[in-house]
């Protein structure tokens, strides 16, 4: 099938989704994608492996993520359609890449949805341990899906306020941390010198092997990179964004500043408040650092304030909000991806059904049924039931990023051939594409060396499974 035939099957004017997401929605959705559980909870293992040098790792991974965002941003601004990168892989690369890209992304966020629903239950346990895990998961499962079924504007408003809470929390942590350092109220261990006075900025080197395995900055890079999963959500919103040619570039360009402020800035404060050796893998470093300040007194405007366990409740509310935000966005993005796949002919046409508010009802219901399996799992089996399923999350995320980078190369080649000047050119094309692809391949090599080989092995197995499904399904679409 040539490009012309594909374009006829995917005309933007046939997309009945309503552009109900305003500029403030797009800005906060993009911002929320940059601040998730990867920041609040995911930095612990990376910090243990690399020490303060993890700050440099987040900055480097953030630059790669920004390059990928600009590549995706160029495509969606030029053609703001449903299905996002699946649509572009289908149109500019081929039938199977479009099929694989869309279903790979869908299963990625089905698994993420499962994990977040489980995490939500654990956060509720912090306050009400008598409530069963599956009950908490079920309540928020019903609530979030109901909000998404209402209208895209309701989703946008919900995500707007979730993101506001996360942004205010991070800014407050940074500001309060600076106050503790400057005023000397952070305790005897708090000092900016923590960044280099215990083994230097690279206390575990770049890549070292000891009796416990590999350590150092390179060993932590895979964990660091995965913290940025979710930034591609901005591409999914394009078909429902008002003035996408203005809002998408603005939101995309601000990603790099958000990363510097919210990741790098927060980590500098974190490592300054507490020696890096005190950080453990099993809990949020933010929770640990601020809990360690219990009993300390500090003065604001002449008033002495006692730091107490209230901070633990506040931080639990923040990570609960982060989990709800990720799940909310997963429901939204999965339904729009299924809608786009159905438009391509790579999913059943029934998934294109819209309700009176132009929401893809069937796509939401199908996705929610699969994600809801986790409620049954939480009811019947131990808490570690997702261990092998979540390994596939890492594999699908790498596939997703690699496909965006390569699809963009095909997209630009087509536009150059047609003499089309794109509205939002990516940075350093095509060099940035190759830098991202090589970087991601290096991450795969590091994963193989550092004990994450099962995730790498799953990639060809998963792609083979998708190819078999493609061959079985395609005849039914003719």
Short mmCIF file of C-alpha atoms in Angstrom, two decimals:
data_model
loop_
_atom_site.label_atom_id
_atom_site.label_comp_id
_atom_site.label_asym_id
_atom_site.label_seq_id
_atom_site.Cartn_x
_atom_site.Cartn_y
_atom_site.Cartn_z
CA UNK A 1 0.00 0.00 0.00
CA UNK A 2 1.50 3.34 -0.98
CA UNK A 3 1.42 6.62 0.94
CA UNK A 4 -1.39 8.05 -1.12
CA UNK A 5 -3.67 5.12 -0.28
CA UNK A 6 -2.80 5.39 3.40
CA UNK A 7 -3.54 9.08 3.43
CA UNK A 8 -6.97 8.43 2.01
CA UNK A 9 -7.69 5.99 4.81
CA UNK A 10 -6.45 8.42 7.46
CA UNK A 11 -7.79 11.85 6.49
CA UNK A 12 -7.74 14.28 9.35
CA UNK A 13 -11.19 15.61 8.50
CA UNK A 14 -12.69 12.17 9.24
CA UNK A 15 -11.44 12.38 12.82
CA UNK A 16 -14.49 13.35 14.85
CA UNK A 17 -12.60 13.97 18.08
CA UNK A 18 -13.29 17.48 19.38
CA UNK A 19 -10.48 19.97 20.00
CA UNK A 20 -11.43 20.55 23.62
CA UNK A 21 -7.96 20.88 25.18
CA UNK A 22 -6.95 24.52 25.65
CA UNK A 23 -3.46 25.97 25.98
CA UNK A 24 -3.44 25.66 29.79
CA UNK A 25 -4.52 22.01 29.52
CA UNK A 26 -1.73 21.20 27.06
CA UNK A 27 0.88 23.02 29.14
CA UNK A 28 -0.01 21.20 32.34
CA UNK A 29 -0.46 17.82 30.61
CA UNK A 30 3.07 18.17 29.24
CA UNK A 31 4.32 19.30 32.62
CA UNK A 32 2.55 16.44 34.37
CA UNK A 33 4.20 14.00 31.96
CA UNK A 34 7.59 15.26 33.13
CA UNK A 35 6.75 14.85 36.81
CA UNK A 36 5.63 11.38 37.73
CA UNK A 37 6.39 8.58 40.11
CA UNK A 38 9.78 8.31 38.38
CA UNK A 39 10.80 11.51 40.15
CA UNK A 40 9.15 10.88 43.51
CA UNK A 41 9.92 7.17 43.86
CA UNK A 42 12.19 6.02 41.04
CA UNK A 43 15.39 7.87 41.88
CA UNK A 44 16.24 5.78 44.94
CA UNK A 45 17.82 2.78 43.15
CA UNK A 46 19.66 5.07 40.71
CA UNK A 47 21.01 7.19 43.58
CA UNK A 48 22.28 4.07 45.35
CA UNK A 49 24.15 2.98 42.20
CA UNK A 50 25.68 6.33 41.24
CA UNK A 51 25.64 8.72 44.21
CA UNK A 52 25.50 12.46 43.43
CA UNK A 53 26.54 11.85 39.80
CA UNK A 54 22.96 10.70 39.20
CA UNK A 55 22.23 14.43 38.82
CA UNK A 56 24.38 14.48 35.67
CA UNK A 57 22.63 11.32 34.48
CA UNK A 58 19.20 12.92 34.73
CA UNK A 59 20.44 16.00 32.86
CA UNK A 60 21.88 13.85 30.04
CA UNK A 61 18.79 11.63 29.81
CA UNK A 62 16.64 14.76 29.86
CA UNK A 63 18.44 16.13 26.81
CA UNK A 64 17.87 12.86 24.92
CA UNK A 65 14.20 12.90 25.95
CA UNK A 66 13.95 16.50 24.72
CA UNK A 67 15.41 15.57 21.32
CA UNK A 68 12.82 12.78 21.00
CA UNK A 69 10.07 15.21 22.02
CA UNK A 70 11.13 17.68 19.34
CA UNK A 71 11.10 14.94 16.72
CA UNK A 72 7.60 13.87 17.74
CA UNK A 73 6.55 17.50 18.07
CA UNK A 74 7.54 18.28 14.48
CA UNK A 75 5.35 15.47 13.18
CA UNK A 76 2.25 16.19 15.28
CA UNK A 77 2.32 19.94 14.62
CA UNK A 78 2.52 19.27 10.89
CA UNK A 79 -0.30 16.69 11.02
CA UNK A 80 -2.25 16.87 14.33
CA UNK A 81 -4.16 13.59 14.07
CA UNK A 82 -5.30 10.81 16.38
CA UNK A 83 -2.95 7.90 16.84
CA UNK A 84 0.13 10.14 16.99
CA UNK A 85 3.36 8.23 16.30
CA UNK A 86 1.44 5.10 15.25
CA UNK A 87 -0.20 7.14 12.50
CA UNK A 88 3.16 8.47 11.31
CA UNK A 89 4.83 5.05 11.44
CA UNK A 90 1.91 3.69 9.37
CA UNK A 91 1.96 6.51 6.84
CA UNK A 92 5.69 7.12 6.38
CA UNK A 93 7.23 3.75 7.26
CA UNK A 94 4.82 0.93 6.51
CA UNK A 95 1.83 -1.16 7.56
CA UNK A 96 3.56 -3.32 10.14
CA UNK A 97 5.47 -0.44 11.84
CA UNK A 98 2.16 1.37 12.26
CA UNK A 99 0.52 -1.75 13.66
CA UNK A 100 3.44 -2.56 15.96
CA UNK A 101 3.94 1.02 17.16
CA UNK A 102 0.31 1.46 18.16
CA UNK A 103 -0.21 -1.89 19.87
CA UNK A 104 3.19 -1.68 21.56
CA UNK A 105 2.24 1.68 23.07
CA UNK A 106 -1.17 0.36 24.07
CA UNK A 107 0.18 -2.64 25.96
CA UNK A 108 2.85 -0.41 27.53
CA UNK A 109 0.23 1.77 29.18
CA UNK A 110 -2.06 -1.13 30.02
CA UNK A 111 0.82 -2.48 32.13
CA UNK A 112 1.58 0.99 33.50
CA UNK A 113 -2.12 1.33 34.39
CA UNK A 114 -1.94 -1.96 36.29
CA UNK A 115 1.13 -0.83 38.20
CA UNK A 116 -0.34 2.56 39.07
CA UNK A 117 -3.63 1.05 40.25
CA UNK A 118 -1.65 -1.23 42.53
CA UNK A 119 0.49 1.69 43.77
CA UNK A 120 -2.67 3.70 44.51
CA UNK A 121 -3.86 0.91 46.79
CA UNK A 122 -0.57 0.98 48.70
CA UNK A 123 -0.73 4.74 49.17
CA UNK A 124 -4.27 4.46 50.55
CA UNK A 125 -2.94 1.78 52.93
CA UNK A 126 -0.69 4.45 54.46
CA UNK A 127 -3.78 6.11 55.95
CA UNK A 128 -6.26 3.23 56.13
CA UNK A 129 -4.38 -0.11 56.34
CA UNK A 130 -7.63 -1.95 57.00
CA UNK A 131 -8.88 -1.28 53.45
CA UNK A 132 -7.99 -4.18 51.10
CA UNK A 133 -5.65 -3.32 48.25
CA UNK A 134 -8.14 -4.39 45.59
CA UNK A 135 -10.91 -2.17 47.03
CA UNK A 136 -8.80 1.00 46.73
CA UNK A 137 -7.78 0.03 43.21
CA UNK A 138 -11.40 -0.61 42.22
CA UNK A 139 -12.69 2.72 43.56
CA UNK A 140 -10.17 4.80 41.62
CA UNK A 141 -10.47 2.54 38.58
CA UNK A 142 -14.20 3.38 38.36
CA UNK A 143 -13.69 7.07 39.15
CA UNK A 144 -10.93 7.78 36.61
CA UNK A 145 -12.64 5.85 33.81
CA UNK A 146 -15.91 7.69 34.50
CA UNK A 147 -14.11 11.03 34.21
CA UNK A 148 -12.57 10.02 30.89
CA UNK A 149 -15.92 8.86 29.52
CA UNK A 150 -17.45 12.27 30.26
CA UNK A 151 -15.50 14.42 27.79
CA UNK A 152 -11.97 15.31 26.77
CA UNK A 153 -12.34 18.61 28.61
CA UNK A 154 -13.06 16.76 31.86
CA UNK A 155 -9.87 14.74 31.32
CA UNK A 156 -7.97 17.96 30.62
CA UNK A 157 -9.31 19.65 33.77
CA UNK A 158 -8.54 16.61 35.92
CA UNK A 159 -4.99 16.35 34.62
CA UNK A 160 -4.59 20.13 34.96
CA UNK A 161 -5.26 19.99 38.71
CA UNK A 162 -3.26 16.80 39.25
CA UNK A 163 -0.31 18.54 37.59
CA UNK A 164 -0.81 21.70 39.62
CA UNK A 165 -0.52 19.66 42.83
CA UNK A 166 2.69 17.99 41.61
CA UNK A 167 4.25 21.24 40.44
CA UNK A 168 3.43 23.08 43.66
CA UNK A 169 4.81 20.15 45.66
CA UNK A 170 8.13 20.06 43.81
CA UNK A 171 8.54 23.85 43.93
CA UNK A 172 7.72 23.81 47.65
CA UNK A 173 10.27 21.03 48.25
CA UNK A 174 12.97 22.96 46.39
CA UNK A 175 12.20 26.26 48.11
CA UNK A 176 11.92 24.67 51.55
CA UNK A 177 15.13 22.71 50.96
CA UNK A 178 16.97 25.90 50.02
CA UNK A 179 15.63 27.52 53.20
CA UNK A 180 16.87 24.61 55.33
CA UNK A 181 20.33 24.84 53.76
CA UNK A 182 20.66 28.62 53.94
CA UNK A 183 19.24 28.95 57.46
CA UNK A 184 21.15 25.99 58.85
CA UNK A 185 17.88 24.38 60.00
CA UNK A 186 18.42 21.17 58.04
CA UNK A 187 20.50 19.48 60.71
CA UNK A 188 24.20 18.83 61.07
CA UNK A 189 24.33 16.59 58.00
CA UNK A 190 22.79 19.14 55.61
CA UNK A 191 25.39 20.86 53.44
CA UNK A 192 25.94 21.59 49.79
CA UNK A 193 29.30 19.87 50.27
CA UNK A 194 27.44 16.55 50.38
CA UNK A 195 27.59 16.70 46.59
CA UNK A 196 31.34 16.06 46.59
CA UNK A 197 32.79 15.49 50.08
CA UNK A 198 32.16 11.72 50.33
CA UNK A 199 34.11 10.13 47.53
CA UNK A 200 33.64 13.04 45.14
CA UNK A 201 30.85 13.72 42.64
CA UNK A 202 31.47 10.25 41.15
CA UNK A 203 31.88 8.21 44.35
CA UNK A 204 31.20 4.93 42.52
CA UNK A 205 32.93 5.89 39.30
CA UNK A 206 31.38 5.74 35.85
CA UNK A 207 31.14 1.97 35.60
CA UNK A 208 32.63 -0.30 38.26
CA UNK A 209 32.16 -3.95 39.16
CA UNK A 210 32.11 -5.12 42.78
CA UNK A 211 30.82 -8.14 44.67
CA UNK A 212 27.27 -6.79 44.42
CA UNK A 213 27.35 -6.14 40.69
CA UNK A 214 27.94 -3.05 38.56
CA UNK A 215 27.74 0.45 40.03
CA UNK A 216 28.43 3.96 38.78
CA UNK A 217 26.74 6.48 36.54
CA UNK A 218 26.51 4.22 33.48
CA UNK A 219 25.01 1.40 35.54
CA UNK A 220 22.24 3.77 36.65
CA UNK A 221 21.47 5.22 33.20
CA UNK A 222 18.79 2.66 32.30
CA UNK A 223 16.83 3.41 35.48
CA UNK A 224 17.29 7.13 34.92
CA UNK A 225 16.06 7.03 31.31
CA UNK A 226 12.89 5.19 32.24
CA UNK A 227 11.91 8.03 34.58
CA UNK A 228 11.10 10.07 31.48
CA UNK A 229 8.52 7.64 30.15
CA UNK A 230 5.32 9.59 29.60
CA UNK A 231 6.75 12.67 27.94
CA UNK A 232 5.43 11.41 24.59
CA UNK A 233 1.88 11.98 25.89
CA UNK A 234 1.97 15.46 24.37
CA UNK A 235 1.84 13.83 20.92
CA UNK A 236 -1.37 11.98 21.78
CA UNK A 237 -3.16 15.24 22.64
CA UNK A 238 -2.58 16.79 19.20
CA UNK A 239 -5.89 15.66 17.67
CA UNK A 240 -7.87 17.28 20.51
CA UNK A 241 -5.77 20.39 21.11
CA UNK A 242 -7.02 23.83 20.18
CA UNK A 243 -4.47 25.63 17.98
CA UNK A 244 -1.99 22.71 18.03
CA UNK A 245 0.41 24.64 15.81
CA UNK A 246 0.92 27.04 18.75
CA UNK A 247 0.26 25.02 21.90
CA UNK A 248 2.28 21.89 21.01
CA UNK A 249 5.55 23.76 20.20
CA UNK A 250 5.26 25.86 23.34
CA UNK A 251 4.67 22.85 25.57
CA UNK A 252 7.41 20.82 23.88
CA UNK A 253 10.05 23.54 24.14
CA UNK A 254 9.41 23.94 27.85
CA UNK A 255 10.23 20.27 28.53
CA UNK A 256 13.97 20.94 28.82
CA UNK A 257 13.44 23.72 31.36
CA UNK A 258 11.11 21.57 33.42
CA UNK A 259 13.64 18.77 33.49
CA UNK A 260 16.38 21.11 34.68
CA UNK A 261 14.18 22.65 37.36
CA UNK A 262 12.16 19.71 38.60
CA UNK A 263 14.63 16.85 38.26
CA UNK A 264 18.09 18.38 38.45
CA UNK A 265 17.09 21.16 40.86
CA UNK A 266 15.22 18.80 43.19
CA UNK A 267 18.08 16.28 43.16
CA UNK A 268 20.67 18.92 44.03
CA UNK A 269 18.59 19.88 47.07
CA UNK A 270 18.00 16.22 47.95
CA UNK A 271 21.69 15.31 47.97
CA UNK A 272 22.59 18.51 49.81
CA UNK A 273 20.13 17.80 52.63
CA UNK A 274 21.33 14.26 53.25
CA UNK A 275 24.53 12.29 52.51
CA UNK A 276 24.01 10.05 49.52
CA UNK A 277 24.95 6.95 51.52
CA UNK A 278 21.80 7.40 53.63
CA UNK A 279 19.55 6.89 50.59
CA UNK A 280 18.04 3.42 50.22
CA UNK A 281 16.31 1.65 47.33
CA UNK A 282 13.12 0.71 49.14
CA UNK A 283 11.60 4.13 49.74
CA UNK A 284 11.27 7.57 48.22
CA UNK A 285 14.41 9.63 48.93
CA UNK A 286 12.18 12.69 49.30
CA UNK A 287 10.10 11.02 51.98
CA UNK A 288 13.22 9.74 53.74
CA UNK A 289 15.05 13.08 53.78
CA UNK A 290 12.11 15.07 55.11
CA UNK A 291 11.13 12.39 57.63
CA UNK A 292 14.67 12.52 58.99
CA UNK A 293 14.04 16.16 59.84
CA UNK A 294 11.34 15.21 62.39
CA UNK A 295 11.96 16.87 65.71
CA UNK A 296 13.99 19.71 64.21
CA UNK A 297 12.94 23.27 64.86
CA UNK A 298 13.15 26.10 62.37
CA UNK A 299 12.04 29.70 62.37
CA UNK A 300 9.88 31.48 59.80
CA UNK A 301 9.09 35.17 60.32
CA UNK A 302 10.18 34.90 63.94
CA UNK A 303 7.91 31.93 64.73
CA UNK A 304 9.41 28.62 65.85
CA UNK A 305 7.87 25.65 64.02
CA UNK A 306 8.28 22.00 65.03
CA UNK A 307 8.76 19.62 62.12
CA UNK A 308 6.58 16.54 62.70
CA UNK A 309 5.00 13.56 60.96
CA UNK A 310 2.64 15.83 59.02
CA UNK A 311 5.27 15.92 56.28
CA UNK A 312 4.88 12.17 55.71
CA UNK A 313 1.14 12.61 55.13
CA UNK A 314 1.74 15.47 52.71
CA UNK A 315 4.30 13.51 50.73
CA UNK A 316 2.03 10.46 50.60
CA UNK A 317 -0.71 12.68 49.17
CA UNK A 318 1.74 13.93 46.54
CA UNK A 319 2.82 10.46 45.39
CA UNK A 320 -0.85 9.38 45.37
CA UNK A 321 -1.60 12.34 43.11
CA UNK A 322 1.30 11.39 40.85
CA UNK A 323 -0.03 7.83 40.53
CA UNK A 324 -3.57 9.06 39.81
CA UNK A 325 -2.19 11.44 37.19
CA UNK A 326 -0.29 8.66 35.42
CA UNK A 327 -3.33 6.38 35.45
CA UNK A 328 -5.59 9.18 34.23
CA UNK A 329 -3.24 9.87 31.32
CA UNK A 330 -2.93 6.15 30.57
CA UNK A 331 -6.72 5.82 30.18
CA UNK A 332 -6.76 8.84 27.87
CA UNK A 333 -3.77 7.93 25.71
CA UNK A 334 -4.69 4.26 25.33
CA UNK A 335 -8.20 5.06 24.13
CA UNK A 336 -6.90 7.56 21.57
CA UNK A 337 -4.27 5.11 20.36
CA UNK A 338 -6.93 2.42 19.84
CA UNK A 339 -9.08 4.99 18.03
CA UNK A 340 -6.17 5.79 15.70
CA UNK A 341 -5.41 2.11 15.12
CA UNK A 342 -9.04 1.53 14.17
CA UNK A 343 -8.84 4.41 11.67
CA UNK A 344 -5.78 2.77 10.09
CA UNK A 345 -7.54 -0.59 9.83
CA UNK A 346 -5.12 -2.05 12.38
CA UNK A 347 -7.84 -2.56 15.02
CA UNK A 348 -11.57 -3.40 14.88
CA UNK A 349 -13.68 -0.58 13.41
CA UNK A 350 -15.97 -0.72 16.43
CA UNK A 351 -13.27 1.04 18.43
CA UNK A 352 -13.99 4.22 16.43
CA UNK A 353 -17.40 4.61 18.09
CA UNK A 354 -17.80 8.01 19.79
CA UNK A 355 -20.38 9.06 22.36
CA UNK A 356 -22.31 12.35 22.22
CA UNK A 357 -19.33 14.16 23.74
CA UNK A 358 -17.03 12.81 21.00
CA UNK A 359 -15.21 10.46 23.37
CA UNK A 360 -14.14 7.03 21.99
CA UNK A 361 -16.32 5.01 24.37
CA UNK A 362 -15.52 1.51 23.15
CA UNK A 363 -11.79 2.21 23.13
CA UNK A 364 -11.94 3.34 26.77
CA UNK A 365 -14.04 0.33 27.81
CA UNK A 366 -11.75 -2.19 26.08
CA UNK A 367 -8.62 -0.64 27.58
CA UNK A 368 -10.17 -0.44 31.04
CA UNK A 369 -11.19 -4.11 30.92
CA UNK A 370 -7.59 -5.16 30.34
CA UNK A 371 -6.17 -2.75 32.94
CA UNK A 372 -8.84 -3.89 35.39
CA UNK A 373 -7.31 -7.36 35.43
CA UNK A 374 -4.93 -5.99 38.05
CA UNK A 375 -7.85 -5.61 40.48
CA UNK A 376 -8.46 -9.36 40.21
CA UNK A 377 -4.72 -10.01 40.58
CA UNK A 378 -4.58 -7.83 43.69
CA UNK A 379 -7.49 -9.82 45.10
CA UNK A 380 -6.15 -13.29 44.37
CA UNK A 381 -2.34 -13.35 44.32
CA UNK A 382 0.64 -11.87 46.22
CA UNK A 383 1.80 -8.29 45.80
CA UNK A 384 4.76 -9.23 43.54
CA UNK A 385 2.53 -10.66 40.82
CA UNK A 386 3.54 -7.93 38.34
CA UNK A 387 7.29 -8.55 38.49
CA UNK A 388 7.60 -10.20 35.06
CA UNK A 389 4.82 -8.18 33.45
CA UNK A 390 6.55 -4.95 34.44
CA UNK A 391 9.74 -6.14 32.77
CA UNK A 392 7.81 -5.80 29.51
CA UNK A 393 7.17 -2.12 30.31
CA UNK A 394 10.89 -1.40 29.97
CA UNK A 395 11.04 -3.29 26.67
CA UNK A 396 8.02 -1.55 25.16
CA UNK A 397 9.28 1.88 26.24
CA UNK A 398 12.60 1.39 24.44
CA UNK A 399 10.76 0.16 21.32
CA UNK A 400 8.48 3.21 21.45
CA UNK A 401 11.34 5.70 21.60
CA UNK A 402 13.37 3.97 18.88
CA UNK A 403 10.34 3.90 16.57
CA UNK A 404 9.67 7.62 17.11
CA UNK A 405 13.28 8.48 16.22
CA UNK A 406 13.35 6.34 13.09
CA UNK A 407 9.84 7.28 11.97
CA UNK A 408 10.84 10.94 12.17
CA UNK A 409 13.75 10.24 9.80
CA UNK A 410 11.29 8.76 7.31
CA UNK A 411 8.88 11.67 7.85
CA UNK A 412 11.50 14.33 7.17
CA UNK A 413 12.83 12.47 4.13
CA UNK A 414 9.31 12.42 2.68
CA UNK A 415 8.75 16.13 3.40
CA UNK A 416 12.09 17.11 1.90
CA UNK A 417 11.31 15.06 -1.22
CA UNK A 418 7.94 16.83 -1.55
CA UNK A 419 9.51 20.25 -0.96
CA UNK A 420 7.48 20.81 2.21
CA UNK A 421 8.90 23.09 4.88
CA UNK A 422 7.65 21.88 8.25
CA UNK A 423 6.14 24.25 10.81
CA UNK A 424 8.15 23.08 13.84
CA UNK A 425 11.49 21.61 12.73
CA UNK A 426 13.28 19.36 15.20
CA UNK A 427 16.68 20.29 16.61
CA UNK A 428 19.86 19.20 14.78
CA UNK A 429 18.10 16.89 12.29
CA UNK A 430 19.26 14.25 11.41
CA UNK A 431 22.19 14.23 13.86
CA UNK A 432 19.90 14.31 16.92
CA UNK A 433 18.00 11.29 15.58
CA UNK A 434 21.17 9.24 15.30
CA UNK A 435 22.40 10.45 18.71
CA UNK A 436 19.13 9.28 20.29
CA UNK A 437 19.16 5.92 18.50
CA UNK A 438 22.79 5.22 19.48
CA UNK A 439 22.11 6.34 23.05
CA UNK A 440 19.12 3.99 23.35
CA UNK A 441 21.12 1.09 21.88
CA UNK A 442 23.86 1.77 24.44
CA UNK A 443 21.18 1.66 27.15
CA UNK A 444 20.22 -1.81 25.88
CA UNK A 445 23.85 -2.95 26.12
CA UNK A 446 24.13 -1.57 29.65
CA UNK A 447 20.91 -3.36 30.59
CA UNK A 448 22.38 -6.67 29.39
CA UNK A 449 25.51 -6.13 31.47
CA UNK A 450 23.82 -4.90 34.65
CA UNK A 451 21.28 -7.64 35.22
CA UNK A 452 18.34 -6.42 33.12
CA UNK A 453 18.91 -8.87 30.27
CA UNK A 454 15.38 -10.31 30.54
CA UNK A 455 13.98 -6.94 29.42
CA UNK A 456 16.29 -6.92 26.39
CA UNK A 457 15.46 -10.53 25.50
CA UNK A 458 11.75 -9.67 25.63
CA UNK A 459 12.13 -7.07 22.84
CA UNK A 460 12.63 -9.48 19.88
CA UNK A 461 10.15 -11.93 21.44
CA UNK A 462 7.52 -9.20 21.76
CA UNK A 463 8.14 -7.85 18.25
CA UNK A 464 7.84 -11.37 16.85
CA UNK A 465 4.53 -11.81 18.66
CA UNK A 466 3.28 -8.50 17.23
CA UNK A 467 4.33 -9.58 13.73
CA UNK A 468 2.41 -12.86 14.07
CA UNK A 469 -0.66 -10.95 15.30
CA UNK A 470 -0.30 -8.53 12.38
CA UNK A 471 -0.22 -11.39 9.87
CA UNK A 472 -3.23 -13.05 11.49
CA UNK A 473 -5.27 -9.86 11.75
CA UNK A 474 -4.52 -8.07 8.47
CA UNK A 475 -6.55 -10.40 6.22
CA UNK A 476 -9.61 -9.64 8.35
CA UNK A 477 -9.30 -5.92 7.64
CA UNK A 478 -9.48 -6.29 3.86
#
